[in-house]
mmCIF file of C-alpha atoms and ligand atoms in Angstrom:
data_model
loop_
_atom_site.group_PDB
_atom_site.id
_atom_site.type_symbol
_atom_site.label_atom_id
_atom_site.label_comp_id
_atom_site.label_asym_id
_atom_site.label_seq_id
_atom_site.Cartn_x
_atom_site.Cartn_y
_atom_site.Cartn_z
ATOM 1 C CA MET H 17 -82.871 -73.797 3.491
ATOM 2 C CA GLU H 18 -85.857 -75.488 5.892
ATOM 3 C CA LEU H 19 -85.588 -77.839 8.507
ATOM 4 C CA THR H 20 -88.017 -81.066 8.595
ATOM 5 C CA GLU H 21 -90.869 -81.654 10.758
ATOM 6 C CA MET H 22 -88.542 -83.981 12.697
ATOM 7 C CA GLN H 23 -85.404 -81.294 13.174
ATOM 8 C CA TRP H 24 -88.376 -79.070 14.528
ATOM 9 C CA GLN H 25 -90.283 -81.556 17.222
ATOM 10 C CA THR H 26 -86.424 -82.136 17.893
ATOM 11 C CA LEU H 27 -85.753 -78.271 18.555
ATOM 12 C CA GLU H 28 -88.520 -77.938 20.467
ATOM 13 C CA ARG H 29 -88.200 -80.834 22.547
ATOM 14 C CA ASP H 30 -84.608 -81.132 23.024
ATOM 15 C CA GLY H 31 -83.710 -77.263 22.823
ATOM 16 C CA PHE H 32 -81.156 -78.387 19.814
ATOM 17 C CA VAL H 33 -80.663 -79.816 15.916
ATOM 18 C CA VAL H 34 -78.002 -80.495 14.395
ATOM 19 C CA LEU H 35 -78.075 -79.691 10.531
ATOM 20 C CA GLU H 36 -74.978 -82.075 9.039
ATOM 21 C CA ARG H 37 -72.115 -80.623 6.519
ATOM 22 C CA VAL H 38 -74.392 -77.420 5.775
ATOM 23 C CA PHE H 39 -71.248 -76.014 4.424
ATOM 24 C CA THR H 40 -68.996 -77.490 1.407
ATOM 25 C CA PRO H 41 -65.118 -77.731 2.286
ATOM 26 C CA ASP H 42 -64.754 -74.850 -0.167
ATOM 27 C CA VAL H 43 -66.890 -72.683 1.832
ATOM 28 C CA LEU H 44 -65.555 -73.969 4.938
ATOM 29 C CA GLU H 45 -61.452 -73.113 3.933
ATOM 30 C CA HIS H 46 -61.908 -69.933 2.880
ATOM 31 C CA VAL H 47 -63.894 -68.664 6.360
ATOM 32 C CA THR H 48 -61.739 -70.950 8.505
ATOM 33 C CA ALA H 49 -58.621 -69.076 6.334
ATOM 34 C CA ARG H 50 -60.244 -65.988 7.254
ATOM 35 C CA ILE H 51 -61.253 -66.719 11.203
ATOM 36 C CA GLU H 52 -57.677 -67.698 11.526
ATOM 37 C CA THR H 53 -55.899 -64.735 10.347
ATOM 38 C CA PHE H 54 -57.723 -63.001 13.327
ATOM 39 C CA GLN H 55 -57.116 -65.955 16.001
ATOM 40 C CA LYS H 56 -53.110 -65.828 15.216
ATOM 41 C CA ARG H 57 -53.367 -61.961 16.277
ATOM 42 C CA HIS H 58 -55.659 -62.795 19.619
ATOM 43 C CA GLU H 59 -53.058 -65.357 20.626
ATOM 44 C CA GLU H 60 -50.451 -63.144 19.844
ATOM 45 C CA ALA H 61 -52.194 -60.335 22.365
ATOM 46 C CA LEU H 62 -52.872 -62.649 24.962
ATOM 47 C CA ALA H 63 -49.245 -64.129 24.949
ATOM 48 C CA GLN H 64 -48.266 -60.134 25.352
ATOM 49 C CA ILE H 65 -51.072 -59.941 28.284
ATOM 50 C CA GLY H 66 -49.577 -62.514 30.468
ATOM 51 C CA GLY H 67 -52.113 -65.360 28.396
ATOM 52 C CA THR H 68 -55.562 -64.327 29.526
ATOM 53 C CA GLU H 69 -58.174 -61.889 29.121
ATOM 54 C CA GLY H 70 -61.771 -62.992 30.252
ATOM 55 C CA ILE H 71 -62.577 -66.682 29.304
ATOM 56 C CA SER H 72 -59.963 -67.030 26.495
ATOM 57 C CA ARG H 73 -56.488 -68.615 27.762
ATOM 58 C CA ALA H 74 -53.728 -68.619 25.882
ATOM 59 C CA ASN H 75 -52.690 -72.338 24.075
ATOM 60 C CA GLU H 76 -56.269 -73.774 25.700
ATOM 61 C CA ILE H 77 -59.130 -72.272 24.520
ATOM 62 C CA THR H 78 -59.431 -68.860 22.432
ATOM 63 C CA PHE H 79 -62.787 -67.004 21.849
ATOM 64 C CA THR H 80 -62.162 -64.047 18.800
ATOM 65 C CA ALA H 81 -64.726 -62.384 18.957
ATOM 66 C CA TYR H 82 -66.127 -59.337 16.332
ATOM 67 C CA LEU H 83 -64.686 -61.388 13.240
ATOM 68 C CA ALA H 84 -68.141 -60.333 10.422
ATOM 69 C CA GLU H 85 -67.743 -56.513 11.756
ATOM 70 C CA HIS H 86 -63.684 -56.694 10.874
ATOM 71 C CA ASP H 87 -63.886 -58.715 7.826
ATOM 72 C CA PRO H 88 -67.157 -57.794 4.980
ATOM 73 C CA GLU H 89 -66.203 -61.350 4.092
ATOM 74 C CA LEU H 90 -67.413 -63.110 7.535
ATOM 75 C CA LEU H 91 -70.481 -60.852 6.917
ATOM 76 C CA ALA H 92 -71.258 -62.090 3.948
ATOM 77 C CA PHE H 93 -70.540 -65.691 5.176
ATOM 78 C CA CYS H 94 -72.957 -64.873 8.171
ATOM 79 C CA ARG H 95 -76.115 -63.429 5.836
ATOM 80 C CA ARG H 96 -75.354 -66.425 3.729
ATOM 81 C CA PRO H 97 -78.910 -68.065 2.752
ATOM 82 C CA GLU H 98 -78.001 -71.203 5.070
ATOM 83 C CA ILE H 99 -77.624 -68.632 7.802
ATOM 84 C CA ALA H 100 -80.274 -66.204 7.428
ATOM 85 C CA ALA H 101 -82.393 -68.628 6.135
ATOM 86 C CA LEU H 102 -82.512 -70.457 9.532
ATOM 87 C CA GLY H 103 -82.861 -67.363 11.269
ATOM 88 C CA VAL H 104 -86.118 -66.528 9.893
ATOM 89 C CA ALA H 105 -87.921 -69.867 10.036
ATOM 90 C CA LEU H 106 -86.762 -69.638 13.958
ATOM 91 C CA LEU H 107 -86.909 -66.112 14.641
ATOM 92 C CA GLY H 108 -89.768 -64.207 12.289
ATOM 93 C CA PRO H 109 -88.900 -62.028 9.009
ATOM 94 C CA ASP H 110 -86.108 -59.435 10.457
ATOM 95 C CA VAL H 111 -82.666 -60.902 11.999
ATOM 96 C CA ASP H 112 -80.159 -59.482 13.516
ATOM 97 C CA LEU H 113 -76.499 -60.883 13.801
ATOM 98 C CA TYR H 114 -76.234 -60.474 17.278
ATOM 99 C CA TRP H 115 -72.765 -61.922 18.067
ATOM 100 C CA ASN H 116 -69.797 -63.716 16.849
ATOM 101 C CA GLN H 117 -66.877 -65.461 17.863
ATOM 102 C CA ALA H 118 -64.826 -68.133 16.461
ATOM 103 C CA VAL H 119 -63.601 -70.841 19.650
ATOM 104 C CA PHE H 120 -60.312 -72.376 19.348
ATOM 105 C CA LYS H 121 -60.175 -75.468 21.123
ATOM 106 C CA MET H 122 -56.387 -76.512 21.649
ATOM 107 C CA PRO H 123 -55.005 -79.977 21.414
ATOM 108 C CA GLU H 124 -54.371 -81.767 25.108
ATOM 109 C CA GLY H 125 -56.170 -79.935 27.462
ATOM 110 C CA GLU H 126 -57.369 -80.154 30.774
ATOM 111 C CA LYS H 127 -60.051 -78.679 30.926
ATOM 112 C CA GLN H 128 -63.892 -78.245 29.687
ATOM 113 C CA PHE H 129 -65.827 -75.193 29.623
ATOM 114 C CA PRO H 130 -68.764 -75.055 31.965
ATOM 115 C CA TRP H 131 -72.041 -75.826 31.875
ATOM 116 C CA HIS H 132 -73.829 -72.580 30.534
ATOM 117 C CA GLN H 133 -76.670 -70.761 29.185
ATOM 118 C CA ASP H 134 -76.019 -68.068 26.889
ATOM 119 C CA ASP H 135 -77.831 -66.000 28.204
ATOM 120 C CA GLY H 136 -76.577 -66.323 31.412
ATOM 121 C CA TYR H 137 -73.728 -64.269 30.075
ATOM 122 C CA THR H 138 -75.766 -61.295 28.599
ATOM 123 C CA PRO H 139 -79.368 -61.830 28.984
ATOM 124 C CA VAL H 140 -81.538 -59.737 26.385
ATOM 125 C CA THR H 141 -85.148 -59.818 25.660
ATOM 126 C CA PRO H 142 -86.300 -61.082 23.035
ATOM 127 C CA SER H 143 -85.603 -64.592 24.674
ATOM 128 C CA PRO H 144 -84.384 -67.183 23.170
ATOM 129 C CA TYR H 145 -81.905 -66.166 20.886
ATOM 130 C CA LEU H 146 -80.131 -68.868 18.027
ATOM 131 C CA THR H 147 -76.940 -70.064 18.476
ATOM 132 C CA LEU H 148 -75.621 -71.732 15.547
ATOM 133 C CA TRP H 149 -72.540 -73.516 16.674
ATOM 134 C CA ILE H 150 -70.958 -74.200 13.163
ATOM 135 C CA ALA H 151 -68.099 -77.325 13.317
ATOM 136 C CA LEU H 152 -65.039 -75.746 10.423
ATOM 137 C CA ASN H 153 -63.242 -78.976 11.328
ATOM 138 C CA GLU H 154 -64.432 -82.174 12.610
ATOM 139 C CA ALA H 155 -65.668 -82.040 16.434
ATOM 140 C CA THR H 156 -65.746 -85.177 18.174
ATOM 141 C CA VAL H 157 -65.628 -86.479 22.096
ATOM 142 C CA SER H 158 -62.022 -86.699 21.680
ATOM 143 C CA ASN H 159 -61.207 -83.202 20.613
ATOM 144 C CA GLY H 160 -63.971 -81.451 22.931
ATOM 145 C CA CYS H 161 -67.367 -81.025 21.281
ATOM 146 C CA VAL H 162 -70.191 -79.519 22.185
ATOM 147 C CA TRP H 163 -72.521 -81.553 24.513
ATOM 148 C CA VAL H 164 -76.555 -80.563 25.410
ATOM 149 C CA ARG H 165 -78.916 -81.479 28.257
ATOM 150 C CA PRO H 166 -82.013 -81.781 26.462
ATOM 151 C CA GLY H 167 -85.010 -80.207 26.969
ATOM 152 C CA SER H 168 -82.523 -77.398 29.242
ATOM 153 C CA HIS H 169 -84.193 -75.008 27.662
ATOM 154 C CA LYS H 170 -87.518 -75.294 29.005
ATOM 155 C CA LYS H 171 -86.175 -74.263 32.300
ATOM 156 C CA GLY H 172 -86.282 -70.684 31.497
ATOM 157 C CA LEU H 173 -82.952 -68.844 32.868
ATOM 158 C CA VAL H 174 -81.010 -70.042 35.959
ATOM 159 C CA GLU H 175 -78.306 -68.416 38.304
ATOM 160 C CA HIS H 176 -75.199 -68.369 36.731
ATOM 161 C CA THR H 177 -72.476 -68.429 39.271
ATOM 162 C CA PRO H 178 -68.345 -67.024 38.164
ATOM 163 C CA THR H 179 -66.075 -69.538 38.337
ATOM 164 C CA PRO H 180 -62.203 -68.903 36.634
ATOM 165 C CA ILE H 181 -62.536 -70.756 33.394
ATOM 166 C CA GLY H 182 -66.783 -69.315 33.006
ATOM 167 C CA LEU H 183 -69.788 -68.758 34.025
ATOM 168 C CA ALA H 184 -70.857 -72.356 35.436
ATOM 169 C CA CYS H 185 -74.826 -73.387 36.018
ATOM 170 C CA HIS H 186 -74.879 -76.986 35.859
ATOM 171 C CA SER H 187 -72.426 -78.910 37.596
ATOM 172 C CA LEU H 188 -69.475 -80.875 36.079
ATOM 173 C CA ASP H 189 -69.161 -83.003 38.706
ATOM 174 C CA ASP H 190 -72.990 -83.762 38.302
ATOM 175 C CA PRO H 191 -74.243 -87.497 37.422
ATOM 176 C CA ASP H 192 -76.553 -85.918 34.505
ATOM 177 C CA GLN H 193 -73.793 -84.264 32.245
ATOM 178 C CA GLY H 194 -75.623 -84.283 29.050
ATOM 179 C CA ILE H 195 -75.103 -85.994 26.076
ATOM 180 C CA PRO H 196 -71.887 -85.069 23.506
ATOM 181 C CA VAL H 197 -72.979 -83.787 20.030
ATOM 182 C CA PRO H 198 -69.901 -85.016 17.669
ATOM 183 C CA VAL H 199 -70.655 -83.913 14.025
ATOM 184 C CA PRO H 200 -68.684 -83.768 10.986
ATOM 185 C CA ALA H 201 -67.359 -80.545 9.221
ATOM 186 C CA GLY H 202 -69.115 -77.949 7.976
ATOM 187 C CA SER H 203 -72.633 -79.009 10.412
ATOM 188 C CA ILE H 204 -74.081 -76.754 12.706
ATOM 189 C CA VAL H 205 -75.733 -77.338 15.986
ATOM 190 C CA VAL H 206 -78.752 -75.460 16.245
ATOM 191 C CA PHE H 207 -79.740 -74.494 20.030
ATOM 192 C CA TRP H 208 -81.997 -71.779 21.488
ATOM 193 C CA SER H 209 -79.914 -69.184 23.898
ATOM 194 C CA LEU H 210 -81.489 -71.575 26.660
ATOM 195 C CA THR H 211 -80.136 -74.684 25.994
ATOM 196 C CA MET H 212 -77.444 -75.387 28.722
ATOM 197 C CA HIS H 213 -74.168 -76.403 27.072
ATOM 198 C CA LYS H 214 -70.572 -77.651 27.813
ATOM 199 C CA SER H 215 -67.775 -78.454 25.722
ATOM 200 C CA GLY H 216 -65.121 -81.668 26.631
ATOM 201 C CA VAL H 217 -61.779 -81.894 26.862
ATOM 202 C CA ASN H 218 -59.983 -81.804 23.810
ATOM 203 C CA VAL H 219 -57.624 -85.074 24.166
ATOM 204 C CA SER H 220 -56.686 -84.957 20.738
ATOM 205 C CA GLN H 221 -53.359 -84.352 19.178
ATOM 206 C CA GLY H 222 -55.537 -81.282 17.071
ATOM 207 C CA CYS H 223 -57.059 -77.948 18.038
ATOM 208 C CA ARG H 224 -60.704 -77.974 17.587
ATOM 209 C CA LYS H 225 -62.265 -74.742 15.161
ATOM 210 C CA ALA H 226 -66.104 -73.266 15.706
ATOM 211 C CA TYR H 227 -67.424 -70.527 14.674
ATOM 212 C CA ILE H 228 -70.363 -69.092 16.696
ATOM 213 C CA VAL H 229 -72.691 -67.308 15.441
ATOM 214 C CA GLN H 230 -75.810 -65.858 17.134
ATOM 215 C CA LEU H 231 -78.530 -64.577 15.310
ATOM 216 C CA ALA H 232 -81.682 -62.879 17.132
ATOM 217 C CA GLN H 233 -84.984 -60.695 16.541
ATOM 218 C CA ALA H 234 -83.811 -57.384 15.043
ATOM 219 C CA GLY H 235 -84.486 -54.555 18.069
ATOM 220 C CA LEU H 236 -82.674 -56.555 21.076
ATOM 221 C CA VAL H 237 -83.019 -55.033 24.254
ATOM 222 C CA SER H 238 -80.584 -55.546 27.360
ATOM 223 C CA LEU H 239 -82.223 -56.421 30.169
ATOM 224 C CA ARG H 240 -78.942 -54.889 32.040
ATOM 225 C CA THR H 241 -79.420 -51.519 30.686
ATOM 226 C CA GLY H 242 -83.179 -51.643 28.894
ATOM 227 C CA GLU H 243 -81.654 -50.242 26.521
ATOM 228 C CA PRO H 244 -81.083 -51.442 22.844
ATOM 229 C CA VAL H 245 -78.465 -53.546 22.007
ATOM 230 C CA PRO H 246 -75.446 -51.702 20.188
ATOM 231 C CA ASN H 247 -74.201 -52.396 16.557
ATOM 232 C CA LEU H 248 -76.576 -55.338 15.813
ATOM 233 C CA LEU H 249 -76.090 -56.316 11.416
ATOM 234 C CA PRO H 250 -78.905 -56.771 10.509
ATOM 235 C CA ILE H 251 -78.989 -59.930 8.110
ATOM 236 C CA ALA H 252 -82.316 -60.426 7.036
ATOM 237 C CA ARG H 253 -85.355 -58.112 6.679
ATOM 238 C CA GLY H 254 -88.660 -58.751 5.449
ATOM 239 C CA GLY H 255 -88.000 -62.812 5.236
ATOM 240 C CA LYS H 256 -84.731 -61.877 3.409
ATOM 241 C CA SER H 257 -81.416 -62.164 3.480
ATOM 242 C CA LEU H 258 -79.385 -59.131 3.207
HETATM 243 O O1 LIG M 315 -67.300 -73.982 21.581
HETATM 244 C C1 LIG M 315 -66.984 -74.412 22.732
HETATM 245 O O2 LIG M 315 -65.659 -74.961 23.048
HETATM 246 C C2 LIG M 315 -68.083 -73.807 23.710
HETATM 247 C C3 LIG M 315 -67.924 -72.513 23.286
HETATM 248 C C4 LIG M 315 -69.859 -72.125 24.095
HETATM 249 O O3 LIG M 315 -70.192 -72.480 24.474
HETATM 250 C C5 LIG M 315 -69.673 -70.899 24.322
HETATM 251 O O4 LIG M 315 -69.466 -69.909 23.349
HETATM 252 O O5 LIG M 315 -71.076 -70.799 24.164
#
């Protein structure tokens, strides 16, 4: 898995690049089935506590985290050569899995997910780290694909304001709403943790499913505590996938 010269330039200039159809349908099917078990459990737990927890809202949008931590097969997916090679190429020889979560956007929703930088949620050093937004099914403008503001990673970490549905660093009413990034199933939207992104409303009939895998240089430190981020999972060492 190597980026072409043009893909490198795009990532440097725009803060994101699309790698189409990296994963085959059988790999996707397997990973999606594993993830769905956890997501269903998360939905059920949400229903029992009134429908909301953090930024997850039952029947609207769910963020199901710590998947690779609980499922060896999902950890193996995060260590696949395609993913490890991207981490090594963009971050260096020693790469950790910092965070992983499935984001399911339910049909006929009404809300966008607000503009933010991933670093806005939990600032860490070194920054930026890398977000791989993996489309488990086709992501379209109608079902709530990701949108990005090209070049926004060059602004550094900007202020984020809490809203009832997540942190926001740029208004959804601003005329500059960036560009949509629709992708076929199995594709990766690669972006930096400083790249501003949002996701659109899902006005389709089906659920939009993504698996978000965030990679960082080994030895990430929290800027809030000054302590090493705990429980990181190694993905590559000395340039080699584990
Ligand atoms: O997948 C989405 O709808 C948005 C997820 C997102 O932006 C994030 O988790 O940072």
